[in-house]
Tab-separated table of C-alpha atoms and ligand atoms in Angstrom:
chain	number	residue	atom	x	y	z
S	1	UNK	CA	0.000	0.000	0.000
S	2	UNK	CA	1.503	2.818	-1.221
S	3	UNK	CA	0.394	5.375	1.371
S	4	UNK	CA	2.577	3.351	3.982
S	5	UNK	CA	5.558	5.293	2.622
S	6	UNK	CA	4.096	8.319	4.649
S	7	UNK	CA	4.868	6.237	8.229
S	8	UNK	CA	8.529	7.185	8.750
S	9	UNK	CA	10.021	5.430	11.496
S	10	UNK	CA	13.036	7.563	13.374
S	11	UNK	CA	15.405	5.707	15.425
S	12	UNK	CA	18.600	6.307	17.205
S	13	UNK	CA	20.436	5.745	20.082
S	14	UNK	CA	18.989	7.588	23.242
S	15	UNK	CA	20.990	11.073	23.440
S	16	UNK	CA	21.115	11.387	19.793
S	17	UNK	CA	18.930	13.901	19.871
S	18	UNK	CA	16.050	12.084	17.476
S	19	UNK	CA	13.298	14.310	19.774
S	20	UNK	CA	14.836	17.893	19.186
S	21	UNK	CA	15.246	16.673	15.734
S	22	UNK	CA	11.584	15.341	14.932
S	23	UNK	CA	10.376	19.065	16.877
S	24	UNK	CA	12.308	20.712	14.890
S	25	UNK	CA	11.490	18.458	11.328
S	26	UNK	CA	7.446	19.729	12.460
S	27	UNK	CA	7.911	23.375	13.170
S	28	UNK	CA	9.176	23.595	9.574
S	29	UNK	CA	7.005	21.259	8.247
S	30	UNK	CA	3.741	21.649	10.371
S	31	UNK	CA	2.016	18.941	8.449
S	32	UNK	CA	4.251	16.092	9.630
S	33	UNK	CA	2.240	14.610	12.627
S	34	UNK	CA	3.990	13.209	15.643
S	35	UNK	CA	2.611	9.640	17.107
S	36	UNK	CA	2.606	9.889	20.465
S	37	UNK	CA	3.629	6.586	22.181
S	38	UNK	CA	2.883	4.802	25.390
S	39	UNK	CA	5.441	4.550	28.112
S	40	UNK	CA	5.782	3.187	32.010
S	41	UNK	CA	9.237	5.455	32.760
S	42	UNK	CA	8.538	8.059	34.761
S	43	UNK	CA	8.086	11.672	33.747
S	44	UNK	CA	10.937	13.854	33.242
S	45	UNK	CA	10.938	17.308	34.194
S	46	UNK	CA	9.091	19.634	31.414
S	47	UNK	CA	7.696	16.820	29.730
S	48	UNK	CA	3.970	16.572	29.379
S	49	UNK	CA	0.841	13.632	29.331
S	50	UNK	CA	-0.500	13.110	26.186
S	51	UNK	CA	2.417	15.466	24.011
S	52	UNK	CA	5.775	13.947	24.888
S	53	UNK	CA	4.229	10.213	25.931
S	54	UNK	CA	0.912	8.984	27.231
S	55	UNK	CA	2.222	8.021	30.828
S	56	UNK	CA	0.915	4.530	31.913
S	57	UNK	CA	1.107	2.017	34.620
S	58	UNK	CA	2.673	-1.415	33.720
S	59	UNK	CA	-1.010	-2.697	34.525
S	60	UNK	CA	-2.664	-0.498	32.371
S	61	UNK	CA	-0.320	-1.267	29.461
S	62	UNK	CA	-0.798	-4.983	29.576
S	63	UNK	CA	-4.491	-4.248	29.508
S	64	UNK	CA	-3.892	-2.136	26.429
S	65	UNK	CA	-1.853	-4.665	24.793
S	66	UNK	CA	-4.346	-7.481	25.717
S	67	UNK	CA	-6.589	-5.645	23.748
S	68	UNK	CA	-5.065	-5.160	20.527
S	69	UNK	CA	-4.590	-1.499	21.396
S	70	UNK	CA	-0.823	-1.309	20.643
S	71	UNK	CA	0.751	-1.938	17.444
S	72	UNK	CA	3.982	-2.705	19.179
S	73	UNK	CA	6.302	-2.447	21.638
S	74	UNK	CA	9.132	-2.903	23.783
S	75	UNK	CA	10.812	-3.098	27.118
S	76	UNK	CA	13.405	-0.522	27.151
S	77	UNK	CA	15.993	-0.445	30.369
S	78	UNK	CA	13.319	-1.813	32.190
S	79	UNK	CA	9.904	-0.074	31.117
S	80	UNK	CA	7.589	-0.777	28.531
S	81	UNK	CA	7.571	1.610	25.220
S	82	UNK	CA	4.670	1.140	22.271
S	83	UNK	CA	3.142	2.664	19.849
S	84	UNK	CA	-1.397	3.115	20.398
S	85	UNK	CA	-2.295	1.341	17.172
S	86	UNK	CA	-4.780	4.443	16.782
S	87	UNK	CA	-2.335	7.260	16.574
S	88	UNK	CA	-0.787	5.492	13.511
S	89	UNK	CA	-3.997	3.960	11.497
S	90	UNK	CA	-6.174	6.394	11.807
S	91	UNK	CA	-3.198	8.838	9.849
S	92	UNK	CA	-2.444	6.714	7.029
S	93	UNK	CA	-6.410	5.735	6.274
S	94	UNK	CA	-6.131	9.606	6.028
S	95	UNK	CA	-2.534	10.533	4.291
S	96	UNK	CA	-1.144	11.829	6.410
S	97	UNK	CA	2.699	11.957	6.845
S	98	UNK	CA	3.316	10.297	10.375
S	99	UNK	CA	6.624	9.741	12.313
S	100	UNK	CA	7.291	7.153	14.905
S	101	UNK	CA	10.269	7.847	16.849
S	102	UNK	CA	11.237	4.615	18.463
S	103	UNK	CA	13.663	2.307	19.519
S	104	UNK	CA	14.868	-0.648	16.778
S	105	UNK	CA	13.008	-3.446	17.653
S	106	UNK	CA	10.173	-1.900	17.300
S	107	UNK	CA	10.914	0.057	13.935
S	108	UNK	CA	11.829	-4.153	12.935
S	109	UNK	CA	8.130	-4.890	14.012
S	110	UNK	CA	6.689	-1.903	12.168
S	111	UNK	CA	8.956	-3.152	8.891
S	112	UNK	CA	7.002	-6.192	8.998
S	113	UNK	CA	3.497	-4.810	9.599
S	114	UNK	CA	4.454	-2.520	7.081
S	115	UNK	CA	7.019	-3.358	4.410
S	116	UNK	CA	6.863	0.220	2.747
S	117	UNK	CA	7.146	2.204	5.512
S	118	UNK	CA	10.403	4.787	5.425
S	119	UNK	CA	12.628	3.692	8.214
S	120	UNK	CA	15.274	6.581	9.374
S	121	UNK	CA	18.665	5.976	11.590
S	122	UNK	CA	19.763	8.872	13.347
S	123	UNK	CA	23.277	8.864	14.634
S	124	UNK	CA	25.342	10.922	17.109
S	125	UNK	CA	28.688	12.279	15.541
S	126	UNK	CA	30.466	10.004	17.536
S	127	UNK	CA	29.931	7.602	20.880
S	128	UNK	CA	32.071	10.381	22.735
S	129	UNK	CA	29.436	12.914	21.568
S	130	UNK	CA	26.887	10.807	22.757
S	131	UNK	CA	28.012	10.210	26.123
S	132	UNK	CA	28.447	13.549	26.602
S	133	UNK	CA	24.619	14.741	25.187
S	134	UNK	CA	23.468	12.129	27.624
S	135	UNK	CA	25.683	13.242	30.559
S	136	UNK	CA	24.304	17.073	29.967
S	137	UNK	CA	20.791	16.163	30.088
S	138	UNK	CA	20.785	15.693	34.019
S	139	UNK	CA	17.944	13.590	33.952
S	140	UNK	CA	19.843	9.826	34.063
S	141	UNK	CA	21.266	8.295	36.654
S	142	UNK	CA	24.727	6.784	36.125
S	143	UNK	CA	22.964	3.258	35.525
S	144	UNK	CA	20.884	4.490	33.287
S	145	UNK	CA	23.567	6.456	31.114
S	146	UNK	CA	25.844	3.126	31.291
S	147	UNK	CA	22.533	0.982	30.101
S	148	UNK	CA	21.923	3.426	27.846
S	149	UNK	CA	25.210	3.428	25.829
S	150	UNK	CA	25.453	-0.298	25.919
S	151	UNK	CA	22.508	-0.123	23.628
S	152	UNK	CA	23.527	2.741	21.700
S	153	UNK	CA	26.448	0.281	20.744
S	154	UNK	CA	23.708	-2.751	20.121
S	155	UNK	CA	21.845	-0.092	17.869
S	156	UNK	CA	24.297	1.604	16.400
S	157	UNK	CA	25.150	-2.027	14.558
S	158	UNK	CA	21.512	-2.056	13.420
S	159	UNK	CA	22.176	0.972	11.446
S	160	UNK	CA	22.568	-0.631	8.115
S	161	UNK	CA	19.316	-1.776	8.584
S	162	UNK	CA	17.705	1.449	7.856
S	163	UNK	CA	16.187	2.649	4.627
S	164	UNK	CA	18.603	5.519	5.495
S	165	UNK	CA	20.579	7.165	7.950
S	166	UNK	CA	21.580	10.410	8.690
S	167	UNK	CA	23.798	11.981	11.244
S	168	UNK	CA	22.836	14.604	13.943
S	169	UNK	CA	25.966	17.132	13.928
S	170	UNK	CA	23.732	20.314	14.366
S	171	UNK	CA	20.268	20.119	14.786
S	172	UNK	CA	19.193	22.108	11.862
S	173	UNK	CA	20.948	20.088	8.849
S	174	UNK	CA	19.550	16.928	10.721
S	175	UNK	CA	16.333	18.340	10.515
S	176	UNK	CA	16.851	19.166	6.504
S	177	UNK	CA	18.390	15.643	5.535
S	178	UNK	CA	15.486	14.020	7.267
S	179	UNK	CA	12.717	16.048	5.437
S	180	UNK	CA	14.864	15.369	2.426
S	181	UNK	CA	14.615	12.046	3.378
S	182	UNK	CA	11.246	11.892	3.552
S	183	UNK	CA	10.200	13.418	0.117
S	184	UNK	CA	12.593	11.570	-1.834
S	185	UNK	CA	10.471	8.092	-0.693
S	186	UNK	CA	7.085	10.172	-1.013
S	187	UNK	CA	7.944	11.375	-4.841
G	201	5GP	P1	13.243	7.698	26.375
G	201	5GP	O1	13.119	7.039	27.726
G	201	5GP	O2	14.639	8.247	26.173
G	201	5GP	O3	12.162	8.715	26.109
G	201	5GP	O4	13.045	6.579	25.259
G	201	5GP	C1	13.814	5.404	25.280
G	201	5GP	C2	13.740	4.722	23.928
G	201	5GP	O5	12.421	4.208	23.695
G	201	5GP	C3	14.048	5.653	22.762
G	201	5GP	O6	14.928	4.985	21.863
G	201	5GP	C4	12.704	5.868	22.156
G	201	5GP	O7	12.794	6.171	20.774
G	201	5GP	C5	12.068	4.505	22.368
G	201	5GP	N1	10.604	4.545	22.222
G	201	5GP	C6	9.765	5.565	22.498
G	201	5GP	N2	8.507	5.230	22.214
G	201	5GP	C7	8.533	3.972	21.724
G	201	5GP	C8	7.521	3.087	21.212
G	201	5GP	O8	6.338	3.384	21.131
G	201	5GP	N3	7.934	1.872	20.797
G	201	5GP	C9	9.233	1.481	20.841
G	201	5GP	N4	9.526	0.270	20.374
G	201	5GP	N5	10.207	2.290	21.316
G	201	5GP	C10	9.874	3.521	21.739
């Protein structure tokens, strides 16, 4: 189905700055909607129900996956991430260009459910970079930096993977090569 295409999956290690890069991707290109996933990790500071993640219970999101509510999912360092199989249907029965910014097994599950959508890698400049973007963002523990870049490591040699990859030197040219990106698989 050819409007699959418009589902772009964005993934990345955590601290390679996939977020500020999707926010800024949509205030240039307000039509791009944002899926907003599902998530048991507790709130960080200035983030918000509903815009950032829809903040859950571990009960609540077994019930929710008992039911066929989410398309899929993971367990990331210890909480459970998916995607609410609404925010993504309801957009392509419509056209709408949709990103998913999630972790790689899931952007593997969405590849299967579907083939054609646009899968996107986004990489730090370097693990040292990385470390340090994670360090600055106060909001991990030491654990959770150290899990963190053990992945980033796991992920980073799923790369290849990707329909394509870009890197995330400076915000603004991230943003550009992704939209670029994006309307080279639309055209
Ligand atoms: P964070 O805790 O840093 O917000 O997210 C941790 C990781 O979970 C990131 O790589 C993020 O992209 C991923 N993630 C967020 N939402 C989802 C989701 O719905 N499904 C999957 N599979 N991963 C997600």
């Amino acid at each position: 189905m050819n409007q699959e295409r418009y589902l772009v999956v964005v993934s990345g290690p955590s601290g390679a700055g996939k977020d500020t890069v999707v926010r800024q991707l949509r205030q240039q290109h307000p039509e791009i909607e944002f899926s907003v996933s599902a998530t048991t990790r507790a709130m960080r500071p200035g983030e918000q129900d509903g815009a950032d993640y829809y903040y859950l219970s571990a009960a609540e999101f077994e019930r929710r996956i008992a039911a066929g509510e989410i398309l899929e999912y993971t367990c990331y360092c210890g909480n459970y991430y998916g995607t609410p199989k609404l925010e993504v249907d309801r957009r392509i029965a419509a056209g709408r260009t949709v990103v998913l910014v999630i972790e790689v097994e899931g952007a593997a599950n969405i590849k299967r459910i579907y083939p054609n959508a646009t899968t996107v890698f986004i990489r730090p400049p370097s693990m040292e970079e990385l470390e340090r973007r994670l360090r600055n963002r106060g909001t991990e523990t030491e654990e959770s930096i150290q899990r963190r870049l053990a992945r980033a490591a796991e992920e980073l040699g799923l790369a290849d993977g990707y329909d394509a990859q870009v890197v995330n030197d400076t915000v603004e040219q991230c943003a550009r090569d992704l939209y670029a990106v994006i309307q080279a698989r639309q055209a």
